[in-house]
Amino acid sequence: GTMVHTIEVTDVESLKSVMENLVPNMDIVIHSMAVSDFGFEPCNVKLKSSDPEAFIESLRKRIKKNPKILPLIKKWNPKCILVGFKFEVGSSQEDRKKLAVSQIETSGCDFVITNDKKEMQEKATHAARMYFFDKKDCDFMDLKFVELEGKKDIAKAIFKYVNKTK
């Protein structure tokens, strides 16, 4: 049988720490977690509910950029097969292709699955595209892709293409 081992993370730093320990021992990493680009430093003063402006100002002062996890994965384990995800809202297929290219270039992803909330709502399914490229072929803009309809289709495509790559 299949065994699932769950590890809870509380914030981006704990996620980074857990993944830094796990990734070197992985053959395949499917990084589908949407990690927030921004977070906040802890607040050490009591904010009054009667003063929304002070609350907003406090948020402004405490905002911080979270580290990107995806680009670290291939640094921790250059040999792993890396599947990344890119979720957009109201973007064209061409824009999503460019984002996939960028993710492959900057993070070393072997496959990138892109989807768009608007398209998913229109089709009433987890419509997506999986982009991949032949590493012998240096032109990233010649990415090949497969159209996917729904979560099962996405899972099957990941399984199929990852097994071809191994």
CSV table of N, CA and C in Angstrom, one decimal:
chain,number,residue,atom,x,y,z
A,1,GLY,N,0.8,-1.2,0.0
A,1,GLY,CA,0.0,0.0,0.0
A,1,GLY,C,0.9,1.3,0.0
A,2,THR,N,0.2,2.3,-0.3
A,2,THR,CA,0.9,3.6,-0.3
A,2,THR,C,0.8,4.3,1.1
A,3,MET,N,2.0,4.8,1.5
A,3,MET,CA,2.0,5.5,2.8
A,3,MET,C,2.1,7.0,2.6
A,4,VAL,N,1.3,7.8,3.3
A,4,VAL,CA,1.4,9.2,3.2
A,4,VAL,C,2.0,9.7,4.5
A,5,HIS,N,3.0,10.5,4.4
A,5,HIS,CA,3.6,11.1,5.6
A,5,HIS,C,3.4,12.6,5.5
A,6,THR,N,2.7,13.2,6.5
A,6,THR,CA,2.3,14.6,6.5
A,6,THR,C,3.3,15.4,7.4
A,7,ILE,N,3.8,16.5,6.9
A,7,ILE,CA,4.6,17.4,7.7
A,7,ILE,C,4.0,18.7,7.6
A,8,GLU,N,3.6,19.3,8.8
A,8,GLU,CA,3.0,20.6,8.8
A,8,GLU,C,4.0,21.7,8.8
A,9,VAL,N,3.7,22.7,8.1
A,9,VAL,CA,4.5,23.9,8.1
A,9,VAL,C,3.6,25.1,8.5
A,10,THR,N,4.2,26.1,9.1
A,10,THR,CA,3.4,27.2,9.7
A,10,THR,C,3.6,28.5,8.9
A,11,ASP,N,4.8,28.6,8.2
A,11,ASP,CA,5.1,29.8,7.4
A,11,ASP,C,6.1,29.5,6.4
A,12,VAL,N,6.5,30.5,5.6
A,12,VAL,CA,7.5,30.2,4.5
A,12,VAL,C,8.8,29.8,5.0
A,13,GLU,N,9.3,30.3,6.1
A,13,GLU,CA,10.5,29.9,6.7
A,13,GLU,C,10.5,28.4,7.1
A,14,SER,N,9.4,28.0,7.7
A,14,SER,CA,9.4,26.5,8.1
A,14,SER,C,9.2,25.7,6.9
A,15,LEU,N,8.5,26.1,5.9
A,15,LEU,CA,8.5,25.4,4.6
A,15,LEU,C,9.9,25.2,4.0
A,16,LYS,N,10.6,26.3,4.0
A,16,LYS,CA,11.9,26.3,3.4
A,16,LYS,C,12.8,25.3,4.2
A,17,SER,N,12.8,25.4,5.5
A,17,SER,CA,13.6,24.5,6.3
A,17,SER,C,13.2,23.0,6.1
A,18,VAL,N,12.0,22.7,6.1
A,18,VAL,CA,11.5,21.3,5.8
A,18,VAL,C,12.0,20.8,4.5
A,19,MET,N,11.7,21.7,3.4
A,19,MET,CA,12.1,21.3,2.1
A,19,MET,C,13.6,21.1,1.9
A,20,GLU,N,14.4,22.0,2.5
A,20,GLU,CA,15.8,21.9,2.4
A,20,GLU,C,16.3,20.6,3.0
A,21,ASN,N,15.7,20.1,4.0
A,21,ASN,CA,16.0,18.8,4.5
A,21,ASN,C,15.5,17.6,3.7
A,22,LEU,N,14.4,17.7,3.1
A,22,LEU,CA,13.7,16.6,2.3
A,22,LEU,C,14.2,16.5,0.9
A,23,VAL,N,14.3,17.6,0.2
A,23,VAL,CA,14.6,17.7,-1.3
A,23,VAL,C,15.8,16.9,-1.7
A,24,PRO,N,17.0,17.0,-0.9
A,24,PRO,CA,18.2,16.2,-1.4
A,24,PRO,C,17.9,14.7,-1.5
A,25,ASN,N,16.9,14.2,-0.9
A,25,ASN,CA,16.6,12.7,-1.0
A,25,ASN,C,15.5,12.4,-1.9
A,26,MET,N,15.0,13.3,-2.7
A,26,MET,CA,13.9,13.1,-3.6
A,26,MET,C,14.3,12.9,-5.0
A,27,ASP,N,13.6,12.0,-5.7
A,27,ASP,CA,13.8,11.9,-7.2
A,27,ASP,C,13.0,12.8,-8.0
A,28,ILE,N,11.8,13.1,-7.4
A,28,ILE,CA,10.8,14.0,-8.1
A,28,ILE,C,10.2,14.9,-7.0
A,29,VAL,N,10.1,16.2,-7.4
A,29,VAL,CA,9.5,17.2,-6.5
A,29,VAL,C,8.3,17.8,-7.3
A,30,ILE,N,7.1,17.7,-6.8
A,30,ILE,CA,6.0,18.4,-7.4
A,30,ILE,C,5.6,19.5,-6.5
A,31,HIS,N,6.0,20.7,-6.9
A,31,HIS,CA,5.8,21.9,-6.0
A,31,HIS,C,4.5,22.6,-6.4
A,32,SER,N,3.4,22.2,-5.9
A,32,SER,CA,2.1,22.8,-6.3
A,32,SER,C,1.6,23.8,-5.2
A,33,MET,N,2.4,24.0,-4.2
A,33,MET,CA,2.0,24.9,-3.1
A,33,MET,C,2.1,26.3,-3.5
A,34,ALA,N,1.0,27.1,-3.3
A,34,ALA,CA,1.1,28.5,-3.6
A,34,ALA,C,1.6,29.2,-2.4
A,35,VAL,N,2.8,29.7,-2.5
A,35,VAL,CA,3.5,30.4,-1.4
A,35,VAL,C,3.3,31.9,-1.6
A,36,SER,N,2.8,32.6,-0.6
A,36,SER,CA,2.6,34.0,-0.7
A,36,SER,C,3.9,34.7,-1.0
A,37,ASP,N,3.8,35.7,-1.8
A,37,ASP,CA,5.0,36.5,-2.1
A,37,ASP,C,5.4,37.4,-1.0
A,38,PHE,N,4.4,37.8,-0.1
A,38,PHE,CA,4.6,38.7,1.0
A,38,PHE,C,4.1,38.2,2.3
A,39,GLY,N,4.7,38.6,3.4
A,39,GLY,CA,4.3,38.3,4.7
A,39,GLY,C,4.5,39.5,5.6
A,40,PHE,N,4.3,39.4,6.9
A,40,PHE,CA,4.4,40.5,7.8
A,40,PHE,C,5.3,40.1,9.0
A,41,GLU,N,6.1,41.1,9.4
A,41,GLU,CA,6.9,40.9,10.6
A,41,GLU,C,5.8,40.9,11.8
A,42,PRO,N,6.1,40.2,12.9
A,42,PRO,CA,5.2,40.2,14.0
A,42,PRO,C,4.9,41.6,14.5
A,43,CYS,N,3.8,41.8,15.1
A,43,CYS,CA,3.4,43.1,15.6
A,43,CYS,C,3.6,43.0,17.2
A,44,ASN,N,4.3,44.0,17.7
A,44,ASN,CA,4.6,43.9,19.1
A,44,ASN,C,3.9,45.0,19.9
A,45,VAL,N,2.9,45.7,19.3
A,45,VAL,CA,2.1,46.6,20.0
A,45,VAL,C,0.6,46.3,19.8
A,46,LYS,N,-0.2,46.7,20.7
A,46,LYS,CA,-1.7,46.5,20.6
A,46,LYS,C,-2.3,47.5,19.7
A,47,LEU,N,-3.0,47.1,18.7
A,47,LEU,CA,-3.6,48.0,17.7
A,47,LEU,C,-5.1,48.1,18.1
A,48,LYS,N,-5.5,49.3,18.1
A,48,LYS,CA,-6.9,49.6,18.5
A,48,LYS,C,-7.9,49.4,17.3
A,49,SER,N,-8.9,48.6,17.6
A,49,SER,CA,-9.9,48.3,16.5
A,49,SER,C,-10.6,49.6,16.0
A,50,SER,N,-10.6,50.6,16.9
A,50,SER,CA,-11.2,51.9,16.5
A,50,SER,C,-10.3,52.8,15.6
A,51,ASP,N,-9.1,52.3,15.3
A,51,ASP,CA,-8.2,53.1,14.5
A,51,ASP,C,-7.7,52.3,13.3
A,52,PRO,N,-8.6,52.2,12.2
A,52,PRO,CA,-8.1,51.4,11.0
A,52,PRO,C,-6.9,52.0,10.3
A,53,GLU,N,-6.8,53.3,10.3
A,53,GLU,CA,-5.6,53.9,9.7
A,53,GLU,C,-4.3,53.5,10.3
A,54,ALA,N,-4.3,53.4,11.7
A,54,ALA,CA,-3.1,52.9,12.4
A,54,ALA,C,-2.8,51.5,12.1
A,55,PHE,N,-3.9,50.7,11.9
A,55,PHE,CA,-3.7,49.3,11.5
A,55,PHE,C,-3.1,49.2,10.1
A,56,ILE,N,-3.6,49.9,9.2
A,56,ILE,CA,-3.1,49.9,7.8
A,56,ILE,C,-1.6,50.4,7.8
A,57,GLU,N,-1.3,51.4,8.6
A,57,GLU,CA,0.1,51.9,8.6
A,57,GLU,C,1.0,50.9,9.2
A,58,SER,N,0.5,50.2,10.2
A,58,SER,CA,1.3,49.1,10.9
A,58,SER,C,1.6,48.0,9.9
A,59,LEU,N,0.6,47.6,9.1
A,59,LEU,CA,0.8,46.6,8.0
A,59,LEU,C,1.9,47.1,7.0
A,60,ARG,N,1.8,48.4,6.6
A,60,ARG,CA,2.7,48.9,5.6
A,60,ARG,C,4.1,48.8,6.2
A,61,LYS,N,4.3,49.1,7.4
A,61,LYS,CA,5.7,49.1,8.0
A,61,LYS,C,6.2,47.7,8.2
A,62,ARG,N,5.3,46.8,8.4
A,62,ARG,CA,5.8,45.4,8.7
A,62,ARG,C,5.8,44.4,7.5
A,63,ILE,N,5.4,44.9,6.4
A,63,ILE,CA,5.4,44.0,5.2
A,63,ILE,C,6.8,43.6,4.8
A,64,LYS,N,6.9,42.3,4.4
A,64,LYS,CA,8.3,41.8,4.0
A,64,LYS,C,8.1,40.8,2.8
A,65,LYS,N,9.1,40.7,2.0
A,65,LYS,CA,9.0,39.8,0.8
A,65,LYS,C,9.5,38.5,1.3
A,66,ASN,N,8.7,37.5,1.0
A,66,ASN,CA,9.0,36.1,1.4
A,66,ASN,C,10.0,35.5,0.4
A,67,PRO,N,10.9,34.6,0.9
A,67,PRO,CA,11.8,33.9,-0.1
A,67,PRO,C,11.0,33.1,-1.0
A,68,LYS,N,11.5,33.0,-2.3
A,68,LYS,CA,11.0,32.1,-3.3
A,68,LYS,C,11.6,30.7,-3.0
A,69,ILE,N,10.7,29.7,-2.9
A,69,ILE,CA,11.2,28.3,-2.6
A,69,ILE,C,11.5,27.6,-3.9
A,70,LEU,N,10.7,27.8,-5.0
A,70,LEU,CA,10.9,27.0,-6.2
A,70,LEU,C,12.4,27.1,-6.8
A,71,PRO,N,13.0,28.3,-6.8
A,71,PRO,CA,14.4,28.4,-7.4
A,71,PRO,C,15.4,27.6,-6.5
A,72,LEU,N,15.1,27.4,-5.3
A,72,LEU,CA,16.0,26.7,-4.4
A,72,LEU,C,16.1,25.2,-4.6
A,73,ILE,N,15.0,24.6,-5.1
A,73,ILE,CA,14.9,23.2,-5.2
A,73,ILE,C,16.0,22.5,-6.0
A,74,LYS,N,16.3,23.0,-7.2
A,74,LYS,CA,17.3,22.4,-8.0
A,74,LYS,C,18.7,22.7,-7.4
A,75,LYS,N,18.8,23.8,-6.6
A,75,LYS,CA,20.1,24.0,-5.9
A,75,LYS,C,20.3,23.0,-4.8
A,76,TRP,N,19.2,22.6,-4.1
A,76,TRP,CA,19.3,21.5,-3.1
A,76,TRP,C,19.5,20.2,-3.7
A,77,ASN,N,18.9,19.9,-4.9
A,77,ASN,CA,19.1,18.6,-5.6
A,77,ASN,C,19.0,18.8,-7.1
A,78,PRO,N,20.1,19.0,-7.7
A,78,PRO,CA,20.1,19.3,-9.2
A,78,PRO,C,19.6,18.1,-10.0
A,79,LYS,N,19.6,16.9,-9.5
A,79,LYS,CA,19.2,15.7,-10.2
A,79,LYS,C,17.7,15.4,-10.2
A,80,CYS,N,17.0,16.1,-9.3
A,80,CYS,CA,15.5,15.8,-9.1
A,80,CYS,C,14.8,16.3,-10.4
A,81,ILE,N,13.7,15.6,-10.7
A,81,ILE,CA,12.7,16.1,-11.7
A,81,ILE,C,11.8,17.1,-11.0
A,82,LEU,N,11.7,18.3,-11.5
A,82,LEU,CA,10.9,19.3,-10.8
A,82,LEU,C,9.7,19.7,-11.6
A,83,VAL,N,8.5,19.6,-11.0
A,83,VAL,CA,7.3,20.1,-11.6
A,83,VAL,C,6.8,21.3,-10.8
A,84,GLY,N,6.7,22.4,-11.6
A,84,GLY,CA,6.2,23.7,-11.0
A,84,GLY,C,4.8,24.0,-11.5
A,85,PHE,N,4.2,24.9,-10.8
A,85,PHE,CA,2.8,25.4,-11.2
A,85,PHE,C,2.8,26.9,-11.3
A,86,LYS,N,1.9,27.4,-12.2
A,86,LYS,CA,1.8,28.8,-12.3
A,86,LYS,C,0.3,29.1,-12.4
A,87,PHE,N,-0.3,29.8,-11.5
A,87,PHE,CA,-1.7,30.1,-11.5
A,87,PHE,C,-1.9,31.6,-11.8
A,88,GLU,N,-2.8,31.9,-12.7
A,88,GLU,CA,-3.0,33.3,-13.1
A,88,GLU,C,-4.5,33.6,-13.1
A,89,VAL,N,-4.8,34.9,-13.3
A,89,VAL,CA,-6.2,35.3,-13.4
A,89,VAL,C,-6.3,36.2,-14.6
A,90,GLY,N,-7.1,35.8,-15.6
A,90,GLY,CA,-7.3,36.6,-16.8
A,90,GLY,C,-6.1,36.8,-17.7
A,91,SER,N,-5.3,35.8,-17.8
A,91,SER,CA,-4.1,35.9,-18.7
A,91,SER,C,-4.3,35.1,-20.0
A,92,SER,N,-3.6,35.5,-21.0
A,92,SER,CA,-3.7,34.8,-22.3
A,92,SER,C,-2.9,33.5,-22.3
A,93,GLN,N,-3.1,32.6,-23.2
A,93,GLN,CA,-2.2,31.4,-23.4
A,93,GLN,C,-0.8,31.8,-23.6
A,94,GLU,N,-0.6,32.9,-24.4
A,94,GLU,CA,0.7,33.3,-24.8
A,94,GLU,C,1.4,33.9,-23.5
A,95,ASP,N,0.7,34.6,-22.7
A,95,ASP,CA,1.3,35.1,-21.4
A,95,ASP,C,1.7,33.9,-20.5
A,96,ARG,N,0.8,32.9,-20.5
A,96,ARG,CA,1.1,31.8,-19.6
A,96,ARG,C,2.3,31.0,-20.1
A,97,LYS,N,2.5,31.0,-21.4
A,97,LYS,CA,3.6,30.3,-22.0
A,97,LYS,C,4.9,31.0,-21.6
A,98,LYS,N,4.9,32.4,-21.7
A,98,LYS,CA,6.0,33.2,-21.3
A,98,LYS,C,6.3,33.0,-19.8
A,99,LEU,N,5.3,32.9,-19.0
A,99,LEU,CA,5.5,32.6,-17.5
A,99,LEU,C,6.1,31.2,-17.3
A,100,ALA,N,5.7,30.2,-18.1
A,100,ALA,CA,6.3,28.9,-18.0
A,100,ALA,C,7.7,28.9,-18.4
A,101,VAL,N,8.0,29.6,-19.5
A,101,VAL,CA,9.4,29.8,-20.0
A,101,VAL,C,10.3,30.4,-18.9
A,102,SER,N,9.8,31.4,-18.3
A,102,SER,CA,10.5,32.1,-17.2
A,102,SER,C,10.7,31.2,-16.0
A,103,GLN,N,9.7,30.4,-15.6
A,103,GLN,CA,9.9,29.5,-14.5
A,103,GLN,C,10.9,28.4,-14.8
A,104,ILE,N,10.9,27.9,-16.0
A,104,ILE,CA,11.9,26.9,-16.4
A,104,ILE,C,13.3,27.5,-16.4
A,105,GLU,N,13.4,28.7,-16.9
A,105,GLU,CA,14.7,29.3,-16.9
A,105,GLU,C,15.3,29.7,-15.5
A,106,THR,N,14.4,30.2,-14.7
A,106,THR,CA,14.8,30.7,-13.4
A,106,THR,C,14.9,29.6,-12.3
A,107,SER,N,14.0,28.6,-12.4
A,107,SER,CA,13.9,27.6,-11.4
A,107,SER,C,14.4,26.2,-11.8
A,108,GLY,N,14.7,26.1,-13.1
A,108,GLY,CA,15.1,24.8,-13.6
A,108,GLY,C,14.0,23.7,-13.6
A,109,CYS,N,12.7,24.2,-13.7
A,109,CYS,CA,11.6,23.2,-13.7
A,109,CYS,C,11.7,22.4,-15.0
A,110,ASP,N,11.4,21.1,-14.9
A,110,ASP,CA,11.3,20.2,-16.1
A,110,ASP,C,10.0,20.3,-16.7
A,111,PHE,N,8.9,20.6,-15.9
A,111,PHE,CA,7.6,20.8,-16.4
A,111,PHE,C,7.0,21.9,-15.6
A,112,VAL,N,6.1,22.7,-16.3
A,112,VAL,CA,5.4,23.7,-15.6
A,112,VAL,C,3.9,23.6,-16.0
A,113,ILE,N,3.0,23.5,-15.0
A,113,ILE,CA,1.6,23.4,-15.3
A,113,ILE,C,1.0,24.8,-15.0
A,114,THR,N,0.4,25.4,-16.0
A,114,THR,CA,-0.2,26.7,-15.9
A,114,THR,C,-1.7,26.6,-16.0
A,115,ASN,N,-2.4,27.4,-15.2
A,115,ASN,CA,-3.9,27.5,-15.3
A,115,ASN,C,-4.3,28.9,-15.0
A,116,ASP,N,-5.5,29.2,-15.4
A,116,ASP,CA,-6.0,30.5,-15.2
A,116,ASP,C,-7.4,30.4,-14.6
A,117,LYS,N,-7.7,31.2,-13.6
A,117,LYS,CA,-9.0,31.1,-12.9
A,117,LYS,C,-10.1,31.4,-13.8
A,118,LYS,N,-10.0,32.4,-14.6
A,118,LYS,CA,-11.1,32.8,-15.6
A,118,LYS,C,-11.4,31.6,-16.5
A,119,GLU,N,-10.4,31.0,-17.1
A,119,GLU,CA,-10.6,29.9,-18.0
A,119,GLU,C,-11.2,28.7,-17.2
A,120,MET,N,-10.8,28.5,-16.0
A,120,MET,CA,-11.3,27.4,-15.2
A,120,MET,C,-12.8,27.6,-14.9
A,121,GLN,N,-13.2,28.8,-14.6
A,121,GLN,CA,-14.6,29.1,-14.4
A,121,GLN,C,-15.4,29.0,-15.6
A,122,GLU,N,-14.9,29.4,-16.8
A,122,GLU,CA,-15.6,29.3,-18.0
A,122,GLU,C,-15.8,27.8,-18.4
A,123,LYS,N,-14.8,27.0,-18.2
A,123,LYS,CA,-14.9,25.6,-18.5
A,123,LYS,C,-15.4,24.7,-17.4
A,124,ALA,N,-15.6,25.3,-16.2
A,124,ALA,CA,-16.1,24.6,-15.0
A,124,ALA,C,-15.3,23.4,-14.7
A,125,THR,N,-14.0,23.5,-14.9
A,125,THR,CA,-13.0,22.4,-14.6
A,125,THR,C,-11.7,23.0,-14.3
A,126,HIS,N,-10.7,22.2,-13.8
A,126,HIS,CA,-9.4,22.6,-13.6
A,126,HIS,C,-8.6,22.5,-14.9
A,127,ALA,N,-9.1,23.3,-15.9
A,127,ALA,CA,-8.4,23.3,-17.2
A,127,ALA,C,-7.0,23.9,-17.0
A,128,ALA,N,-6.0,23.2,-17.7
A,128,ALA,CA,-4.6,23.6,-17.5
A,128,ALA,C,-3.8,23.2,-18.7
A,129,ARG,N,-2.6,23.7,-18.8
A,129,ARG,CA,-1.6,23.3,-19.8
A,129,ARG,C,-0.4,22.9,-19.1
A,130,MET,N,0.2,21.8,-19.5
A,130,MET,CA,1.5,21.4,-19.0
A,130,MET,C,2.6,21.7,-20.1
A,131,TYR,N,3.5,22.6,-19.7
A,131,TYR,CA,4.6,22.9,-20.7
A,131,TYR,C,5.9,22.1,-20.3
A,132,PHE,N,6.6,21.7,-21.3
A,132,PHE,CA,7.8,21.0,-21.1
A,132,PHE,C,8.7,21.2,-22.3
A,133,PHE,N,10.0,21.0,-22.1
A,133,PHE,CA,10.9,21.1,-23.3
A,133,PHE,C,11.9,20.0,-23.3
A,134,ASP,N,12.4,19.8,-24.4
A,134,ASP,CA,13.5,18.8,-24.6
A,134,ASP,C,14.8,19.5,-24.3
A,135,LYS,N,15.5,19.0,-23.3
A,135,LYS,CA,16.7,19.7,-22.8
A,135,LYS,C,17.8,19.8,-23.9
A,136,LYS,N,17.7,18.9,-24.9
A,136,LYS,CA,18.6,19.0,-26.1
A,136,LYS,C,18.3,20.2,-26.9
A,137,ASP,N,17.1,20.7,-26.8
A,137,ASP,CA,16.6,21.8,-27.6
A,137,ASP,C,16.7,23.1,-26.8
A,138,CYS,N,17.6,24.0,-27.2
A,138,CYS,CA,17.9,25.1,-26.4
A,138,CYS,C,16.9,26.3,-26.5
A,139,ASP,N,16.0,26.2,-27.5
A,139,ASP,CA,15.0,27.3,-27.6
A,139,ASP,C,13.8,27.1,-26.7
A,140,PHE,N,13.8,27.9,-25.6
A,140,PHE,CA,12.7,27.7,-24.7
A,140,PHE,C,11.4,28.1,-25.3
A,141,MET,N,11.4,29.0,-26.3
A,141,MET,CA,10.1,29.4,-26.8
A,141,MET,C,9.4,28.3,-27.7
A,142,ASP,N,10.2,27.2,-27.9
A,142,ASP,CA,9.6,26.1,-28.6
A,142,ASP,C,9.1,25.0,-27.7
A,143,LEU,N,8.6,25.5,-26.5
A,143,LEU,CA,8.1,24.6,-25.5
A,143,LEU,C,6.9,23.8,-26.1
A,144,LYS,N,6.9,22.5,-25.8
A,144,LYS,CA,5.8,21.7,-26.2
A,144,LYS,C,4.8,21.8,-25.0
A,145,PHE,N,3.5,21.5,-25.3
A,145,PHE,CA,2.5,21.5,-24.2
A,145,PHE,C,1.4,20.5,-24.5
A,146,VAL,N,0.7,20.1,-23.4
A,146,VAL,CA,-0.5,19.3,-23.5
A,146,VAL,C,-1.6,20.0,-22.8
A,147,GLU,N,-2.8,20.0,-23.4
A,147,GLU,CA,-4.0,20.5,-22.8
A,147,GLU,C,-4.5,19.5,-21.8
A,148,LEU,N,-4.9,20.0,-20.6
A,148,LEU,CA,-5.4,19.1,-19.6
A,148,LEU,C,-6.8,19.6,-19.1
A,149,GLU,N,-7.6,18.6,-18.8
A,149,GLU,CA,-9.0,19.0,-18.3
A,149,GLU,C,-9.2,18.3,-17.0
A,150,GLY,N,-9.0,19.0,-15.9
A,150,GLY,CA,-9.4,18.5,-14.6
A,150,GLY,C,-8.2,17.9,-13.8
A,151,LYS,N,-8.4,17.8,-12.5
A,151,LYS,CA,-7.3,17.4,-11.6
A,151,LYS,C,-6.8,16.0,-12.0
A,152,LYS,N,-7.7,15.0,-12.3
A,152,LYS,CA,-7.2,13.7,-12.6
A,152,LYS,C,-6.3,13.7,-13.9
A,153,ASP,N,-6.7,14.5,-14.9
A,153,ASP,CA,-5.9,14.6,-16.1
A,153,ASP,C,-4.6,15.2,-15.8
A,154,ILE,N,-4.5,16.2,-14.9
A,154,ILE,CA,-3.2,16.8,-14.5
A,154,ILE,C,-2.3,15.7,-13.8
A,155,ALA,N,-2.9,15.0,-12.9
A,155,ALA,CA,-2.2,13.9,-12.2
A,155,ALA,C,-1.6,12.9,-13.2
A,156,LYS,N,-2.5,12.4,-14.1
A,156,LYS,CA,-2.1,11.4,-15.1
A,156,LYS,C,-0.9,12.0,-16.0
A,157,ALA,N,-1.0,13.2,-16.4
A,157,ALA,CA,0.0,13.8,-17.2
A,157,ALA,C,1.3,13.9,-16.5
A,158,ILE,N,1.3,14.3,-15.2
A,158,ILE,CA,2.5,14.4,-14.4
A,158,ILE,C,3.1,13.0,-14.4
A,159,PHE,N,2.3,12.0,-14.0
A,159,PHE,CA,2.8,10.6,-13.9
A,159,PHE,C,3.4,10.2,-15.3
A,160,LYS,N,2.7,10.4,-16.4
A,160,LYS,CA,3.2,9.9,-17.7
A,160,LYS,C,4.5,10.6,-18.1
A,161,TYR,N,4.6,11.9,-18.0
A,161,TYR,CA,5.8,12.6,-18.4
A,161,TYR,C,7.0,12.5,-17.5
A,162,VAL,N,6.7,12.4,-16.2
A,162,VAL,CA,7.8,12.1,-15.2
A,162,VAL,C,8.4,10.7,-15.5
A,163,ASN,N,7.6,9.8,-15.8
A,163,ASN,CA,8.1,8.4,-16.1
A,163,ASN,C,8.9,8.4,-17.3
A,164,LYS,N,8.5,9.2,-18.3
A,164,LYS,CA,9.3,9.3,-19.6
A,164,LYS,C,10.7,9.9,-19.3
A,165,THR,N,10.7,10.8,-18.4
A,165,THR,CA,12.0,11.6,-18.1
A,165,THR,C,13.0,10.7,-17.3
A,166,LYS,N,12.5,9.9,-16.4
A,166,LYS,CA,13.4,9.2,-15.5
A,166,LYS,C,14.3,8.2,-16.3
